[in-house]
Short mmCIF file of C-alpha atoms in Angstrom, two decimals:
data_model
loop_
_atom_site.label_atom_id
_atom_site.label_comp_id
_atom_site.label_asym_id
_atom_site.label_seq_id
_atom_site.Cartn_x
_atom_site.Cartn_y
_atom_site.Cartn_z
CA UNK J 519 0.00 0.00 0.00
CA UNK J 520 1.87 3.26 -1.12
CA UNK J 521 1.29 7.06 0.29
CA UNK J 522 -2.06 8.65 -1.37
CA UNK J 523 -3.50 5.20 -1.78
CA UNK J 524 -7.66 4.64 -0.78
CA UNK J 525 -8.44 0.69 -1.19
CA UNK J 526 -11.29 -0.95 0.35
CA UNK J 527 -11.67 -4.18 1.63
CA UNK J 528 -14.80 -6.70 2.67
CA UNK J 529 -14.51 -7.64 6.15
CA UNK J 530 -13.91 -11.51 5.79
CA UNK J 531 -15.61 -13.92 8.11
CA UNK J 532 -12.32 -15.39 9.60
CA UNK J 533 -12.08 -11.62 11.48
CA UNK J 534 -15.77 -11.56 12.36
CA UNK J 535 -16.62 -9.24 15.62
CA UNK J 536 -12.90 -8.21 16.00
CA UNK J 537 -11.92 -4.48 16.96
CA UNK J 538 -11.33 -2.16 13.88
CA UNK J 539 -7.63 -1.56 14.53
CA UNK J 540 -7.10 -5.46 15.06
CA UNK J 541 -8.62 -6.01 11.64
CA UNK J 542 -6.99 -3.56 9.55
CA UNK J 543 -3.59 -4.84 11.10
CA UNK J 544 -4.65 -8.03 9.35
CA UNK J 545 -5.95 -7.07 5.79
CA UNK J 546 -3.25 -4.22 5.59
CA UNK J 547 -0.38 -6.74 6.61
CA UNK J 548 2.52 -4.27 6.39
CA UNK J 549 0.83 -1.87 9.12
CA UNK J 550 1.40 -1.27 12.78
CA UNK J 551 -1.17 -1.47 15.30
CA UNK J 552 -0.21 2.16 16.73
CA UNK J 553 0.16 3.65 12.72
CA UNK J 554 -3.48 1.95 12.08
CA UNK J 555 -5.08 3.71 15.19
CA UNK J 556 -3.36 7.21 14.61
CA UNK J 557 -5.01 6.45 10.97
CA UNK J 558 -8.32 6.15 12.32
CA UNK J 559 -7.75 8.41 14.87
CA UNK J 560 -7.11 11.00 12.32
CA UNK J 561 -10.41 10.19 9.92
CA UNK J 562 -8.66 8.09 7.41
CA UNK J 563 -10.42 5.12 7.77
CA UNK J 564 -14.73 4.68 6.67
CA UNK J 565 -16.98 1.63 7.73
CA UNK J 566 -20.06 0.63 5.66
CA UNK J 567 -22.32 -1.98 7.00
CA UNK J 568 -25.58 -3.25 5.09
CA UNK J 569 -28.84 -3.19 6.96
CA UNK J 570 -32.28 -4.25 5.87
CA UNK J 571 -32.49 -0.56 4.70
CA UNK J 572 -29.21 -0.21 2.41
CA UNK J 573 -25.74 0.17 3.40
CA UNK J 574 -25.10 2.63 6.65
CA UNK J 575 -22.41 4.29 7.39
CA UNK J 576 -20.42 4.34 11.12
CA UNK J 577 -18.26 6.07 12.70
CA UNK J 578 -14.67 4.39 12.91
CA UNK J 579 -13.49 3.45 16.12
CA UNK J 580 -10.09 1.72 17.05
CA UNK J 581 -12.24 -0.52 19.57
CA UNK J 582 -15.53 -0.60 17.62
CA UNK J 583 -16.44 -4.26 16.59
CA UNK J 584 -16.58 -5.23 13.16
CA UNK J 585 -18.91 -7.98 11.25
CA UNK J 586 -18.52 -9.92 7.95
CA UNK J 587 -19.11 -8.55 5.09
CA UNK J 588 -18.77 -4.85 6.00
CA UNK J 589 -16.69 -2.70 3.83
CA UNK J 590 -13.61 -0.68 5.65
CA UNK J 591 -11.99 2.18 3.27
CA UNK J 592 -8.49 3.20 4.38
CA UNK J 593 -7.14 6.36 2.56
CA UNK J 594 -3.03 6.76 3.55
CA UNK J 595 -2.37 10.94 3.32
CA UNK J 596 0.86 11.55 1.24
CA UNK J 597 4.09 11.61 3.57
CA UNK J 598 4.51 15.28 4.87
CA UNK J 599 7.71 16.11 5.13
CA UNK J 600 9.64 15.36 8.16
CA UNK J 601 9.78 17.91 10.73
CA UNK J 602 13.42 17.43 11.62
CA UNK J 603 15.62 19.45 9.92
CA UNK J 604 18.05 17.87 7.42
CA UNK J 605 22.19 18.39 8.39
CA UNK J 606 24.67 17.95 6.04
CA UNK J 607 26.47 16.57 8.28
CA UNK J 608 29.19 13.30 7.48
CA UNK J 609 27.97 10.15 7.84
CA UNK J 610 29.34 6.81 6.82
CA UNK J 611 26.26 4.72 5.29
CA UNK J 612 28.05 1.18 3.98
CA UNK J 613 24.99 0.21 2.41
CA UNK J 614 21.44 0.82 1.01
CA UNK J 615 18.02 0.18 -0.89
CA UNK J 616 14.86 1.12 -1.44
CA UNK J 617 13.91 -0.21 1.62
CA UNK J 618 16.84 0.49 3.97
CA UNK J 619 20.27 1.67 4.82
CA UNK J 620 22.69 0.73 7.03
CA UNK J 621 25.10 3.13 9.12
CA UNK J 622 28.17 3.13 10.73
CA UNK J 623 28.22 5.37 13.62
CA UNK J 624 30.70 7.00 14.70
CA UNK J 625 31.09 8.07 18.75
CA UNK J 626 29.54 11.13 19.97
CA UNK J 627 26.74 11.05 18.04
CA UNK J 628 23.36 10.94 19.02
CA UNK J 629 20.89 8.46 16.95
CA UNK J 630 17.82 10.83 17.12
CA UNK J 631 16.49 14.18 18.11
CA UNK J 632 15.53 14.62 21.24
CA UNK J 633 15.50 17.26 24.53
CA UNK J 634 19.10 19.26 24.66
CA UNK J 635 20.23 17.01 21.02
CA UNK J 636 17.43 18.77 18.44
CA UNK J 637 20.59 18.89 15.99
CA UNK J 638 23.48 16.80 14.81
CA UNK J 639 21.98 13.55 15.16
CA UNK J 640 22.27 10.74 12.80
CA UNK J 641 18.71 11.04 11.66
CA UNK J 642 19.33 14.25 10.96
CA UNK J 643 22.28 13.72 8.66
CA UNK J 644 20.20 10.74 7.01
CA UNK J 645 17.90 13.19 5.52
CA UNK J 646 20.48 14.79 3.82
CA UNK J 647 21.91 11.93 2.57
CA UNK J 648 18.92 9.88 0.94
CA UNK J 649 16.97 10.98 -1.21
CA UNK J 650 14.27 7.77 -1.53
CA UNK J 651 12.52 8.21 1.55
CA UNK J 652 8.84 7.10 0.79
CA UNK J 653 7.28 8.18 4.60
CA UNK J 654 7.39 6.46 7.73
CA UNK J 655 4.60 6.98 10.07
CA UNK J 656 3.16 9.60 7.89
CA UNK J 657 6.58 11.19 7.45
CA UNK J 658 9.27 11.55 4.99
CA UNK J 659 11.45 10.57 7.73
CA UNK J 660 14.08 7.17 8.02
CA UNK J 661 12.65 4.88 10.65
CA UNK J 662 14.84 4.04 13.20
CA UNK J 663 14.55 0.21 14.22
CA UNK J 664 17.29 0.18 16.96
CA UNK J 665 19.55 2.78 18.58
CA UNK J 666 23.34 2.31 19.83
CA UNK J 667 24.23 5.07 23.02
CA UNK J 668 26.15 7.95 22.06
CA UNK J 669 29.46 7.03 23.26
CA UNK J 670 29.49 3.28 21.22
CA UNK J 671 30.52 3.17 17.41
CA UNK J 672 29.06 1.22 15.05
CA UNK J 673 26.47 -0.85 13.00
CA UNK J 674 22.86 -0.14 12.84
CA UNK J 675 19.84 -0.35 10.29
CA UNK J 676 17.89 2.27 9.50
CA UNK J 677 13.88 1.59 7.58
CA UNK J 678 13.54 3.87 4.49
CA UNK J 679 9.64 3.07 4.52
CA UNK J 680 7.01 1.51 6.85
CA UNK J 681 6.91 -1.84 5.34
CA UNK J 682 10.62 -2.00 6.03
CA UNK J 683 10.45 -0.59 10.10
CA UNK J 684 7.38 -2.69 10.45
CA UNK J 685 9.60 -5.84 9.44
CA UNK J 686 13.00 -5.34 10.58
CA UNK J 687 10.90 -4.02 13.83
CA UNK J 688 9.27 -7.58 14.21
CA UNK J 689 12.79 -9.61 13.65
CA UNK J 690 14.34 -6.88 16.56
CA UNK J 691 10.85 -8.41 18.71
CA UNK J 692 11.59 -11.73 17.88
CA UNK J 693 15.43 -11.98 18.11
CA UNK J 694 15.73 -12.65 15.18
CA UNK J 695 19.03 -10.07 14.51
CA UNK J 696 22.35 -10.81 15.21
CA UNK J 697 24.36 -8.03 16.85
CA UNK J 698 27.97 -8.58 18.16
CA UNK J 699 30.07 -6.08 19.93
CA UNK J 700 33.57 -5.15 20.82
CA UNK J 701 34.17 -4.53 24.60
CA UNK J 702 37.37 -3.52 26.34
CA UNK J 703 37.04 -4.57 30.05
CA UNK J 704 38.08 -4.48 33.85
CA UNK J 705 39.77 -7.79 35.22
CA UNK J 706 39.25 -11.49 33.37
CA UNK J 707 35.96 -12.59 31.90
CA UNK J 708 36.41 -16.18 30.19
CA UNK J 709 34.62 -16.51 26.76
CA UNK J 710 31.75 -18.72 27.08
CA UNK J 711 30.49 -16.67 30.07
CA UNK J 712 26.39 -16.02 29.70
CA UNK J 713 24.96 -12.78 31.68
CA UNK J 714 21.27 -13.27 32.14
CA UNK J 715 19.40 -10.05 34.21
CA UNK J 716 16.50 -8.32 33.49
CA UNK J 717 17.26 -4.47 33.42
CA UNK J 718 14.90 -1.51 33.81
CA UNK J 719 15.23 2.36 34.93
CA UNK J 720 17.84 2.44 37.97
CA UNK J 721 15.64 3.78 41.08
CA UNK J 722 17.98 6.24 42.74
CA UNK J 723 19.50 7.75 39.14
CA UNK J 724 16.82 8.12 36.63
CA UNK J 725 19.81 8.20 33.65
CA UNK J 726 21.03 4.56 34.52
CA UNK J 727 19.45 1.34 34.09
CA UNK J 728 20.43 -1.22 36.94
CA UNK J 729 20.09 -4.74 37.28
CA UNK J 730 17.87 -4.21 40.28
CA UNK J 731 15.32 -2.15 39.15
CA UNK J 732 11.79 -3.04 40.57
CA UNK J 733 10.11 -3.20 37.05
CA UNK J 734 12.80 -4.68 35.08
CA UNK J 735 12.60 -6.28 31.37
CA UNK J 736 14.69 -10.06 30.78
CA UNK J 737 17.66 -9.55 29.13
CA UNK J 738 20.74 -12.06 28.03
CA UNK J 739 24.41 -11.08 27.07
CA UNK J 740 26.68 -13.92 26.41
CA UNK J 741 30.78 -13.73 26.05
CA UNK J 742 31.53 -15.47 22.74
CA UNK J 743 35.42 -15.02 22.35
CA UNK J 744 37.82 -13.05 24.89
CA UNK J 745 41.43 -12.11 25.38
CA UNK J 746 43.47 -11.77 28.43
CA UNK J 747 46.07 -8.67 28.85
CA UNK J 748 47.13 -7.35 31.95
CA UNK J 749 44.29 -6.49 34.28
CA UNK J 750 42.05 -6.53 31.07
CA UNK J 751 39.72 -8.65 28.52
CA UNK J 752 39.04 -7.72 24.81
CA UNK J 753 35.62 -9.12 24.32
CA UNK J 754 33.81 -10.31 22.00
CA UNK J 755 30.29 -9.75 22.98
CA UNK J 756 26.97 -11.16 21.66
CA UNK J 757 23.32 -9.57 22.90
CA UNK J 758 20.30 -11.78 22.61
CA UNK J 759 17.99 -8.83 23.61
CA UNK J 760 18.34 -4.71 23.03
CA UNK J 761 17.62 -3.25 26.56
CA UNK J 762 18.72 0.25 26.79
CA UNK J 763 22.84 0.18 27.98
CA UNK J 764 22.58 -3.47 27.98
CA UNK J 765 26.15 -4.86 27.45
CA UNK J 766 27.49 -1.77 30.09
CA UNK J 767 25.18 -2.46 32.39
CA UNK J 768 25.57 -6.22 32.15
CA UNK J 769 29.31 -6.05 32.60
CA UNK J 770 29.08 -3.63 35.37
CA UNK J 771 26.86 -5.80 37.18
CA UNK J 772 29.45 -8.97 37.24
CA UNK J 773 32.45 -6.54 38.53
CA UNK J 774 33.46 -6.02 34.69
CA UNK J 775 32.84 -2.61 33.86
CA UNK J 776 33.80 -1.27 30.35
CA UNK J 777 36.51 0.70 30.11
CA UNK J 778 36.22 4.07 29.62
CA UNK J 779 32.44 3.91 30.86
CA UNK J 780 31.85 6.70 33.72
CA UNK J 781 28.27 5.84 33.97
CA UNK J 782 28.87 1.97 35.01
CA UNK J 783 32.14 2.40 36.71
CA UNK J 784 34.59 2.27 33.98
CA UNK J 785 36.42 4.79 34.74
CA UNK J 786 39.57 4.32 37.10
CA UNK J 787 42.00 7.32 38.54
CA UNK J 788 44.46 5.03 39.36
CA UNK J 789 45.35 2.45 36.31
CA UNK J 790 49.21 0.67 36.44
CA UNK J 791 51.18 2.60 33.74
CA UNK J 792 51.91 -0.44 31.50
CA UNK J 793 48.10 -0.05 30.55
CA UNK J 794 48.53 4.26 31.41
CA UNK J 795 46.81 3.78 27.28
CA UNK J 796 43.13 3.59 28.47
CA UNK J 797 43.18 6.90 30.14
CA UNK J 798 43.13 8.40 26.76
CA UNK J 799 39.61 6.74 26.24
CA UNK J 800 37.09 9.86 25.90
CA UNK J 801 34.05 6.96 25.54
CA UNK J 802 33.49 3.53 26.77
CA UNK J 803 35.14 1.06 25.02
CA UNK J 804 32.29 -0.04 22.66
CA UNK J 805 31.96 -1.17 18.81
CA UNK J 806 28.86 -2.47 17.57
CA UNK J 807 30.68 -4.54 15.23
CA UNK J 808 28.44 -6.77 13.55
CA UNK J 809 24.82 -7.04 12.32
CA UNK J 810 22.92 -9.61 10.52
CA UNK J 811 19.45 -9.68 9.58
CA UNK J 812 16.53 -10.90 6.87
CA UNK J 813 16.11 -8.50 4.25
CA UNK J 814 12.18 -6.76 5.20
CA UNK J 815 11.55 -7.18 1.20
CA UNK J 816 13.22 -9.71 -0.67
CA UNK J 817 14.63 -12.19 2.15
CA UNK J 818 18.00 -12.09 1.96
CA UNK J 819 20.10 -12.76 4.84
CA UNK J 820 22.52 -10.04 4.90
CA UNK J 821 25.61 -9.71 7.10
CA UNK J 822 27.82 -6.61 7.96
CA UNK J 823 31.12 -5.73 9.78
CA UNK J 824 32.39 -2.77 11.11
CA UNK J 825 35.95 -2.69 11.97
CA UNK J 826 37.48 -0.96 15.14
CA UNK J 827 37.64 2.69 14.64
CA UNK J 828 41.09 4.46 15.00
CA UNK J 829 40.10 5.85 18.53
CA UNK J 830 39.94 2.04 19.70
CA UNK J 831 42.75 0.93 17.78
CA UNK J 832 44.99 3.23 18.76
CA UNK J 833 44.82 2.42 22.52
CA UNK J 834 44.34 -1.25 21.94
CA UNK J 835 47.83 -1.20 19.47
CA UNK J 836 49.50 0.50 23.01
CA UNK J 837 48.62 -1.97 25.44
CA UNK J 838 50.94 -5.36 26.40
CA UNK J 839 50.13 -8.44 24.78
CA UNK J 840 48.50 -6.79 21.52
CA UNK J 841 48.10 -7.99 19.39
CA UNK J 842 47.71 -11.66 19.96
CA UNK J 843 50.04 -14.01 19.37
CA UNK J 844 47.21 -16.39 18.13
CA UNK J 845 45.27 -14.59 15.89
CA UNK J 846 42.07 -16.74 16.75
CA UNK J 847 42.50 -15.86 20.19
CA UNK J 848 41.09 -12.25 19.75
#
């Protein structure tokens, strides 16, 4: 279904006495729930039902029950532009389509606009670099599926339409993306090692997320290859969920703090000076270095890496016992 489209459907009788929003879900297919009720929210949506006098016309409801046979018109308004102004600001995309793009972030940049970051955020560098946005939610806007924290580098997808969020959305839901990180840590952590606590809003400091928050959301990290230098581990880190500061709050939580991180307790005055390179860090230790997912339109699975950028590299390349003497080690 494209922008400026009206098409009408007959109610079949497999969705029979179902709510309005639940059934449109269903015959539209590449819809939200939330984008179908701000549609009939904003009069975009008309219900005809035959009586024994001729067809009658109702008022459409999100929660108003509909029958076999009725006839639901949905008309989709053109994509207005977005409101966010676009930045021509540099941005590394390594790939894209009709249907997406993918980014490599660098540090210091914040995904989208939002209180005290209205500017210079990656969305708003997006719209000045593509050009074949076709409107998501209403809006000539990219949609963004996932976010990585301002301080981390890295991978991450971007939907160019709302077929493509509503898709790479539901594989996000269903864990269905693979997303692998590189950490720089405090202390040993063997490879192998699996990190499973919920995480929700931290109750005495309303920036962090904690481990022991009262209403907390399951989430699993797992260590898939490490190695050992003095007083620190290079990880290699999988998530299997995308809780806000997951991997730094995980780590913090099992007395491994990433380096570099002042939120979590990564950040150490006194450090021995054979590893003195880490004080240079001006962000945690973070690279979202690889992302895998289904194509939302053709299937595809698609892969992408993201090497370390040269802030990373450059302490890493000063530290003892880097690089590795096995090169399967790291």
């Amino acid at each position: 279904m494209h922008d400026g489209e009206s098409r009408t459907f007959l109610v079949p009788g497999d969705l029979d006495a179902q709510r309005l929003d639940r059934v449109l879900v269903a015959l539209l297919g590449d819809y939200s729930r939330s984008q179908i009720q701000r549609l009939i929210s904003d009069h975009h949506v008309a219900i005809q039902r035959q009586g024994p006098k001729g067809p009658r016309s109702y008022e459409a409801r999100a929660n108003l029950p509909i029958h076999e046979g009725d006839e639901v018109t949905v008309s989709l308004p053109s994509a207005a532009p977005s409101t966010v102004a676009s930045e021509a600001l540099p941005l590394d995309i390594v790939y894209q389509d009709r249907d997406l793009a993918v980014v490599n972030k660098p540090a210091g940049m914040v995904v989208h606009p939002s209180a005290g970051h209205a500017s210079g955020t990656v969305v708003n560098a997006l719209l000045h670099h593509l050009d074949d946005l076709s409107g998501v939610g209403g809006e000539l806007r990219p949609g963004v599926v996932h976010r990585l924290d301002r301080g981390t580098s890295g991978l991450m997808v971007v939907a160019k339409n709302d077929a493509a969020h509503h898709e790479l959305a539901r594989q996000f839901h269903d864990h269905a993306v693979e997303k692998e990180y590189i950490a720089l840590v405090w202390g040993v952590v063997q490879a192998g090692r699996r990190i499973e606590a919920a995480i929700g809003r931290d109750p005495s400091n309303r920036l962090k997320m904690s481990t022991r928050a009262s209403r907390a959301r399951d989430a699993v990290t797992r260590i898939t290859r490490a190695h050992h230098m003095p007083g620190l581990t290079l990880c290699q880190v999988a998530i299997h969920t995308g809780r806000t500061h997951q991997i730094r709050v995980h780590l913090s939580a099992i007395g491994h703090p990433i380096v570099g991180d002042s939120t979590y307790g990564g950040v150490h005055r006194r450090v021995p000076g054979d590893i003195r390179a880490v004080q240079r860090l001006q962000r945690p230790f973070l690279h979202a270095a690889r992302l895998a997912f289904t194509h939302p339109a053709d299937g595809r699975r698609m892969q992408f890496i993201a090497e370390l950028p040269d802030d990373l590299t450059q302490v890493l390349e000063d530290l003892p016992g880097w690089p590795p003497e096995d090169k399967d080690e790291a």
